Amino acid sequence: MIWHSEGGGPWGTGPRGGGGGGGHGGGGPWGSGRGGGGGPRGPQPPNFEEMLRRSQDRFRRILPGGFGTGAGVAVVLVAIVVLWVASGFYRVLPDEVGVVLRFGAYNRTTQPGLNYHLPMPIESVLTPSVTRINRTEIGYRSGEGRAAGARQLPEEALMLTGDENIVDINFTVFWVIKDAQAYLFHIRAPEATVKAAAESAMREIVGETQIAHALAEGRGKIESETQHLLQRILDSYGAGIVITQTQMAKVDPPAPVIESFRDVQRALADKERLRNEAEAYRNDIIPRARGDAVRIRQEAEAFRQEIIARSQGDADRFTAVYRAFKVAQDVTLQRLYIETMEEILKNSNKVIIDKAAQGQSGVLPYLPLPNLLSATPPSPSAPAPGSAQSTPSSSALPPAGAQPSIGRRQ
């Protein structure tokens, strides 16, 4: 190396000595060997004055040629001050608010746009987004991209219901920042706080709900009650957060027993269906039987009223006849006799005898009225009955000089 040929080193040169260099050469970076040829050597502390001198030399070489040492330093200092002052400008986006901190404590809130704060380390600014809807997942973690599936977290998802069953619930909480100052200074790790509070609220609501209700029509109620309870918890923390929605993604029994649980649910559904069918049959047959019973009762009541009314009428008629009989017994007896004979003889055959034919021998003209009523109309060639040409058969005529078989009425 070149410093070997010159009898020194990279940190200095010395006069050559007899065998190992002069008083300052040939020793090392922090010390030199003895002139005589190699006494003991050890590490020496760095020379700060030399290092400062070399830094000043480099700085002078950087400055333009017309500047002196004092003027160049002043320009550099001014430039540094200008850059430091200009570092206080900052921009707040439309969906953000600026929270200015002075020596780490809250100082003020700024609106979207270009703003200024005192440079570091006096003031600093935080710009949280107050319109972005944040999403916190409990019970699962959605994968990155569409192809990736969700990762289940049983330690978060498994919860105990009110009837001492276990249910696997995955749900998502959507929230926004309402108060940036409270969000930044009142709670530590806001996302972890929202997650822990949401899980606690869901466990409390599910612990008061039956599993059948949670798996069917009770999901909307659970979401609403969980959102209200979670909002109350965060308000008690002074978190400055508003819960916009609580959405349940999955509500199932645990995976090892889900098939058995589904069998039980199908059996319960069949039981409910059969019960509904029986209720429908009952609702059909009972009103019909009640209607028949009412109808039969009404018919019996009508028959009873009819019999009573008829008996009462017969009794009244008998009483009226008896009263008439007591007033005029002869006339009443005659009328009763005539009515009785009329009732007896109204269905028997009757023969009408002309008084003018009495006393004649051989022929007894008569008019068979019942036969005329029951017989069919005669043909045109046949003689009309009762005419002079018609002669009754001998079997229908009594012997000559005999009397008719029935009595005559005068």
Coordinates of C-alpha atoms in Angstrom, one line a residue:
M1 CA 0.0 0.0 0.0
I2 CA 1.1 3.6 -0.6
W3 CA 1.4 4.5 3.1
H4 CA 3.6 1.5 3.6
S5 CA 6.0 2.9 1.0
E6 CA 5.9 6.3 2.6
G7 CA 6.6 4.9 6.0
G8 CA 3.3 5.9 7.6
G9 CA -0.4 5.0 7.6
P10 CA -3.8 6.3 6.5
W11 CA -4.0 8.6 9.6
G12 CA -0.6 10.1 9.4
T13 CA 3.0 9.7 8.3
G14 CA 6.2 9.7 10.2
P15 CA 9.9 9.7 9.5
R16 CA 11.4 6.4 8.7
G17 CA 13.1 4.6 11.4
G18 CA 15.7 2.0 11.2
G19 CA 13.5 -1.0 11.1
G20 CA 10.0 -0.1 11.8
G21 CA 9.4 3.7 11.2
G22 CA 9.9 6.9 13.0
G23 CA 8.3 8.3 16.0
H24 CA 4.8 8.7 14.4
G25 CA 4.8 6.1 11.6
G26 CA 4.3 2.5 11.1
G27 CA 2.2 1.9 14.2
G28 CA -1.5 1.9 13.4
P29 CA -4.6 4.2 13.1
W30 CA -4.7 5.3 16.8
G31 CA -1.1 5.1 17.7
S32 CA 2.5 4.8 16.5
G33 CA 5.2 2.4 17.2
R34 CA 8.4 3.3 18.8
G35 CA 11.2 4.5 16.6
G36 CA 13.6 1.8 17.6
G37 CA 11.7 -0.9 16.0
G38 CA 8.6 -2.1 17.7
G39 CA 7.7 -1.4 21.3
P40 CA 4.2 -2.3 22.7
R41 CA 1.1 -0.8 20.9
G42 CA -2.6 -0.6 22.0
P43 CA -5.9 1.1 20.9
Q44 CA -6.1 4.9 21.3
P45 CA -9.3 7.1 21.6
P46 CA -10.5 8.9 18.4
N47 CA -9.2 12.4 17.8
F48 CA -12.5 14.5 17.8
E49 CA -10.7 17.7 17.0
E50 CA -9.3 16.1 13.9
M51 CA -12.7 14.8 12.9
L52 CA -14.3 18.3 13.3
R53 CA -11.6 19.9 11.3
R54 CA -12.1 17.5 8.4
S55 CA -15.8 18.0 8.5
Q56 CA -15.3 21.8 8.2
D57 CA -13.0 21.3 5.3
R58 CA -15.6 19.2 3.4
F59 CA -18.3 21.8 4.1
R60 CA -16.1 24.6 2.8
R61 CA -15.5 22.6 -0.4
I62 CA -19.3 22.3 -0.9
L63 CA -20.0 26.0 -0.5
P64 CA -19.8 28.3 -3.6
G65 CA -16.5 30.0 -4.1
G66 CA -17.7 33.6 -3.2
F67 CA -19.0 32.8 0.3
G68 CA -16.9 33.0 3.3
T69 CA -17.2 30.6 6.1
G70 CA -19.6 32.7 8.2
A71 CA -21.9 33.7 5.3
G72 CA -22.2 30.1 4.2
V73 CA -23.2 28.8 7.6
A74 CA -25.8 31.6 7.8
V75 CA -27.4 30.7 4.5
V76 CA -27.5 27.0 5.4
L77 CA -29.1 27.9 8.8
V78 CA -31.7 30.1 7.1
A79 CA -32.5 27.3 4.6
I80 CA -32.9 24.8 7.4
V81 CA -35.2 27.2 9.3
V82 CA -37.3 27.9 6.2
L83 CA -37.7 24.1 5.6
W84 CA -38.6 23.6 9.2
V85 CA -41.3 26.3 9.2
A86 CA -42.7 25.0 5.9
S87 CA -43.0 21.5 7.3
G88 CA -46.1 22.8 9.3
F89 CA -48.4 22.8 6.3
Y90 CA -50.7 19.8 6.0
R91 CA -53.8 18.8 4.0
V92 CA -57.0 17.3 5.4
L93 CA -59.0 15.2 2.9
P94 CA -62.8 15.6 2.5
D95 CA -63.6 12.5 4.5
E96 CA -61.2 13.4 7.4
V97 CA -60.8 15.9 10.2
G98 CA -57.5 17.2 11.5
V99 CA -56.7 16.9 15.2
V100 CA -53.7 19.1 16.2
L101 CA -51.6 18.0 19.1
R102 CA -49.3 20.5 20.9
F103 CA -46.5 18.7 22.8
G104 CA -48.7 15.6 22.6
A105 CA -51.9 17.0 24.1
Y106 CA -55.0 17.9 22.2
N107 CA -55.1 21.5 21.0
R108 CA -57.7 22.0 18.3
T109 CA -59.6 20.4 15.4
T110 CA -59.3 21.5 11.8
Q111 CA -61.6 21.0 8.9
P112 CA -60.8 19.6 5.4
G113 CA -58.5 21.6 3.3
L114 CA -55.0 23.1 3.5
N115 CA -54.1 24.0 7.1
Y116 CA -51.0 24.9 9.1
H117 CA -49.6 23.9 12.5
L118 CA -46.4 24.7 14.3
P119 CA -43.6 22.5 13.1
M120 CA -42.4 19.5 14.8
P121 CA -41.7 18.9 17.7
I122 CA -44.0 21.7 18.9
E123 CA -47.2 20.5 17.1
S124 CA -48.3 17.5 15.2
V125 CA -51.5 16.5 13.4
L126 CA -53.6 13.3 13.2
T127 CA -56.2 12.9 10.4
P128 CA -58.7 10.1 11.2
S129 CA -61.4 9.4 8.6
V130 CA -64.9 10.3 10.0
T131 CA -67.0 9.2 7.0
R132 CA -65.5 5.8 6.2
I133 CA -67.6 2.9 7.4
N134 CA -65.3 0.6 9.5
R135 CA -65.9 -3.1 9.6
T136 CA -65.2 -5.4 12.6
E137 CA -65.7 -9.2 12.2
I138 CA -66.4 -11.5 15.2
G139 CA -66.2 -15.2 14.9
Y140 CA -64.4 -15.3 11.6
R141 CA -62.0 -13.4 9.4
S142 CA -62.8 -12.9 5.8
G143 CA -60.0 -14.0 3.4
E144 CA -58.0 -11.8 1.1
G145 CA -59.6 -11.7 -2.4
R146 CA -62.6 -13.5 -3.7
A147 CA -60.9 -16.9 -4.0
A148 CA -59.9 -17.0 -0.4
G149 CA -62.4 -18.4 2.1
A150 CA -63.3 -17.2 5.5
R151 CA -61.3 -18.4 8.5
Q152 CA -63.4 -19.5 11.4
L153 CA -62.5 -18.6 15.0
P154 CA -64.4 -21.0 17.4
E155 CA -63.2 -19.2 20.5
E156 CA -65.1 -16.1 19.4
A157 CA -68.1 -17.8 17.6
L158 CA -69.3 -20.4 20.1
M159 CA -71.8 -18.9 22.5
L160 CA -74.2 -20.3 25.1
T161 CA -78.0 -19.8 24.6
G162 CA -80.7 -19.2 27.2
D163 CA -81.7 -22.9 27.2
E164 CA -78.1 -24.1 27.7
N165 CA -77.3 -25.0 24.1
I166 CA -74.3 -24.0 22.2
V167 CA -74.6 -22.0 19.0
D168 CA -72.0 -20.9 16.4
I169 CA -72.5 -17.3 15.4
N170 CA -70.6 -15.2 13.0
F171 CA -71.5 -11.5 12.8
T172 CA -70.1 -8.2 11.6
V173 CA -70.3 -4.7 13.2
F174 CA -70.2 -1.6 11.1
W175 CA -69.3 1.7 12.7
V176 CA -68.1 5.2 12.0
I177 CA -66.2 7.9 14.0
K178 CA -68.6 10.5 15.5
D179 CA -66.1 12.5 17.7
A180 CA -62.5 12.4 16.5
Q181 CA -61.1 13.8 19.7
A182 CA -62.9 11.2 21.9
Y183 CA -61.9 8.4 19.4
L184 CA -58.2 9.3 19.7
F185 CA -57.8 10.1 23.4
H186 CA -60.6 8.3 25.3
I187 CA -59.9 4.7 24.3
R188 CA -56.8 2.8 23.4
A189 CA -56.9 0.5 20.4
P190 CA -60.4 1.4 19.1
E191 CA -60.8 -1.5 16.8
A192 CA -59.9 -4.0 19.5
T193 CA -62.3 -2.2 21.9
V194 CA -65.2 -2.4 19.4
K195 CA -64.5 -6.1 18.9
A196 CA -64.4 -6.9 22.6
A197 CA -67.5 -4.8 23.4
A198 CA -69.4 -6.3 20.4
E199 CA -68.6 -9.9 21.4
S200 CA -69.6 -9.2 25.0
A201 CA -72.9 -7.6 23.9
M202 CA -73.7 -10.5 21.6
R203 CA -73.0 -13.1 24.3
E204 CA -75.3 -11.3 26.7
I205 CA -78.2 -11.1 24.2
V206 CA -77.8 -14.7 23.0
G207 CA -77.6 -15.9 26.6
E208 CA -81.2 -14.6 27.1
T209 CA -82.5 -16.2 23.9
Q210 CA -83.7 -19.8 23.2
I211 CA -81.8 -21.6 20.5
A212 CA -84.8 -22.3 18.4
H213 CA -85.7 -18.6 18.4
A214 CA -82.1 -17.7 17.5
L215 CA -82.0 -20.1 14.6
A216 CA -85.3 -19.0 13.1
E217 CA -87.3 -15.8 13.4
G218 CA -85.3 -14.2 16.3
R219 CA -82.2 -13.2 14.3
G220 CA -83.5 -9.7 13.5
K221 CA -84.4 -9.1 17.2
I222 CA -80.9 -10.3 18.3
E223 CA -79.2 -7.9 15.8
S224 CA -81.3 -4.9 17.0
E225 CA -80.8 -5.6 20.7
T226 CA -77.1 -6.2 20.2
Q227 CA -76.6 -3.0 18.4
H228 CA -78.4 -1.0 21.1
L229 CA -76.4 -2.6 23.9
L230 CA -73.1 -2.2 22.1
Q231 CA -73.9 1.5 21.5
R232 CA -74.6 2.0 25.2
I233 CA -71.3 0.3 26.2
L234 CA -69.3 2.5 23.8
D235 CA -71.0 5.6 25.0
S236 CA -70.1 4.7 28.5
Y237 CA -66.5 4.5 27.4
G238 CA -66.7 7.9 25.7
A239 CA -65.4 6.2 22.5
G240 CA -66.8 8.7 20.0
I241 CA -68.1 5.9 17.8
V242 CA -71.5 5.3 16.3
I243 CA -72.7 1.7 15.5
T244 CA -74.5 1.8 12.2
Q245 CA -75.4 -1.8 11.8
T246 CA -74.9 -5.3 13.3
Q247 CA -75.3 -8.1 10.8
M248 CA -75.3 -11.8 11.6
A249 CA -73.6 -13.8 8.8
K250 CA -74.2 -17.3 10.2
V251 CA -76.2 -18.9 13.1
D252 CA -75.7 -22.6 13.3
P253 CA -75.3 -25.4 15.8
P254 CA -71.7 -26.5 16.4
A255 CA -70.2 -28.5 13.5
P256 CA -70.0 -31.8 15.3
V257 CA -73.7 -31.9 16.1
I258 CA -75.2 -30.0 13.2
E259 CA -76.6 -33.1 11.4
S260 CA -78.2 -34.4 14.6
F261 CA -79.6 -31.0 15.3
R262 CA -81.1 -30.9 11.8
D263 CA -82.7 -34.3 12.3
V264 CA -84.3 -32.9 15.5
Q265 CA -85.5 -29.8 13.7
R266 CA -87.0 -31.9 10.9
A267 CA -88.8 -34.1 13.6
L268 CA -90.1 -30.9 15.3
A269 CA -91.3 -29.6 11.9
D270 CA -93.1 -32.9 11.2
K271 CA -94.7 -32.8 14.7
E272 CA -95.9 -29.2 14.0
R273 CA -97.2 -30.2 10.6
L274 CA -99.2 -33.2 12.0
R275 CA -100.5 -31.0 14.8
N276 CA -101.7 -28.4 12.3
E277 CA -103.4 -31.1 10.2
A278 CA -105.1 -32.4 13.3
E279 CA -106.2 -28.9 14.3
A280 CA -107.5 -28.4 10.8
Y281 CA -109.6 -31.6 10.9
R282 CA -110.8 -30.7 14.4
N283 CA -111.8 -27.2 13.2
D284 CA -113.7 -28.8 10.3
I285 CA -115.5 -31.7 12.1
I286 CA -116.5 -29.9 15.4
P287 CA -118.4 -27.0 13.8
R288 CA -120.1 -29.5 11.5
A289 CA -121.2 -31.7 14.4
R290 CA -122.3 -28.7 16.4
G291 CA -124.3 -27.5 13.4
D292 CA -126.0 -31.0 13.1
A293 CA -126.7 -31.0 16.8
V294 CA -128.3 -27.6 16.6
R295 CA -130.3 -28.6 13.6
I296 CA -131.6 -31.8 15.2
R297 CA -132.4 -29.9 18.4
Q298 CA -134.4 -27.3 16.4
E299 CA -136.2 -30.0 14.4
A300 CA -137.2 -31.8 17.6
E301 CA -138.3 -28.5 19.1
A302 CA -140.4 -27.8 16.0
F303 CA -142.0 -31.3 16.2
R304 CA -142.7 -30.8 19.8
Q305 CA -144.4 -27.4 19.2
E306 CA -146.3 -29.0 16.3
I307 CA -147.6 -31.9 18.4
I308 CA -148.5 -29.6 21.2
A309 CA -150.3 -27.1 18.9
R310 CA -152.2 -29.9 17.2
S311 CA -153.2 -31.5 20.4
Q312 CA -154.3 -28.2 21.8
G313 CA -156.3 -27.6 18.6
D314 CA -158.0 -31.0 18.9
A315 CA -158.8 -30.3 22.5
D316 CA -160.2 -26.9 21.7
R317 CA -162.3 -28.3 18.8
F318 CA -163.6 -31.1 21.1
T319 CA -164.5 -28.5 23.7
A320 CA -166.3 -26.4 21.1
V321 CA -168.3 -29.4 19.8
Y322 CA -169.1 -30.4 23.4
R323 CA -170.4 -27.0 24.1
A324 CA -172.5 -27.1 20.9
F325 CA -173.8 -30.5 21.8
K326 CA -175.0 -29.3 25.2
V327 CA -176.9 -26.4 23.5
A328 CA -178.6 -28.5 20.7
Q329 CA -178.1 -32.2 21.3
D330 CA -180.5 -33.5 18.5
V331 CA -178.9 -31.4 15.8
T332 CA -175.4 -32.2 17.0
L333 CA -176.2 -36.0 17.0
Q334 CA -177.6 -35.8 13.5
R335 CA -174.6 -33.8 12.2
L336 CA -172.2 -36.3 13.9
Y337 CA -174.1 -39.2 12.3
I338 CA -173.9 -37.6 8.9
E339 CA -170.2 -36.8 9.2
T340 CA -169.5 -40.4 10.4
M341 CA -171.4 -42.0 7.5
E342 CA -169.7 -39.6 5.1
E343 CA -166.4 -40.8 6.4
I344 CA -167.4 -44.4 6.1
L345 CA -169.0 -44.4 2.6
K346 CA -166.8 -42.0 0.8
N347 CA -164.5 -44.8 -0.5
S348 CA -167.2 -47.5 -1.3
N349 CA -169.0 -48.1 -4.6
K350 CA -172.4 -46.5 -4.9
V351 CA -175.4 -47.2 -7.2
I352 CA -177.9 -44.6 -8.1
I353 CA -181.5 -45.9 -8.8
D354 CA -183.9 -43.8 -10.7
K355 CA -187.3 -43.8 -9.0
A356 CA -189.1 -43.7 -12.4
A357 CA -187.7 -47.2 -13.2
Q358 CA -189.1 -48.7 -10.1
G359 CA -192.0 -51.2 -10.7
Q360 CA -190.9 -52.0 -14.2
S361 CA -189.9 -55.6 -14.9
G362 CA -186.9 -57.0 -16.8
V363 CA -184.6 -53.9 -17.0
L364 CA -183.1 -51.9 -14.1
P365 CA -181.2 -48.9 -15.6
Y366 CA -178.3 -47.6 -13.4
L367 CA -175.4 -45.4 -13.9
P368 CA -172.0 -46.9 -12.7
L369 CA -170.3 -43.7 -11.7
P370 CA -167.2 -45.3 -10.1
N371 CA -166.5 -47.4 -13.1
L372 CA -166.9 -44.3 -15.4
L373 CA -164.4 -42.4 -13.3
S374 CA -161.8 -45.2 -13.3
A375 CA -162.3 -46.6 -16.9
T376 CA -160.4 -45.3 -19.9
P377 CA -162.3 -43.2 -22.5
P378 CA -164.3 -45.6 -25.0
S379 CA -163.6 -45.7 -28.7
P380 CA -165.9 -43.8 -31.1
S381 CA -167.5 -47.0 -32.4
A382 CA -168.6 -48.2 -28.9
P383 CA -172.0 -47.0 -27.7
A384 CA -172.0 -44.5 -24.9
P385 CA -172.7 -45.9 -21.5
G386 CA -176.2 -45.3 -20.1
S387 CA -177.8 -45.0 -23.5
A388 CA -181.0 -46.9 -24.5
Q389 CA -179.0 -49.5 -26.4
S390 CA -176.8 -50.5 -23.4
T391 CA -178.0 -53.5 -21.5
P392 CA -176.3 -54.5 -18.3
S393 CA -175.2 -58.1 -18.0
S394 CA -177.5 -60.5 -16.2
S395 CA -174.9 -61.0 -13.5
A396 CA -175.2 -57.3 -12.7
L397 CA -179.0 -57.3 -12.6
P398 CA -181.0 -58.6 -9.7
P399 CA -183.8 -61.1 -10.3
A400 CA -187.2 -59.8 -11.4
G401 CA -189.3 -58.4 -8.7
A402 CA -186.2 -58.3 -6.3
Q403 CA -185.2 -55.2 -4.4
P404 CA -181.7 -53.5 -4.7
S405 CA -179.0 -54.6 -2.4
I406 CA -178.7 -51.3 -0.8
G407 CA -181.2 -49.2 0.9
R408 CA -182.7 -46.2 -0.7
R409 CA -182.4 -42.7 0.8
Q410 CA -185.5 -40.6 0.6

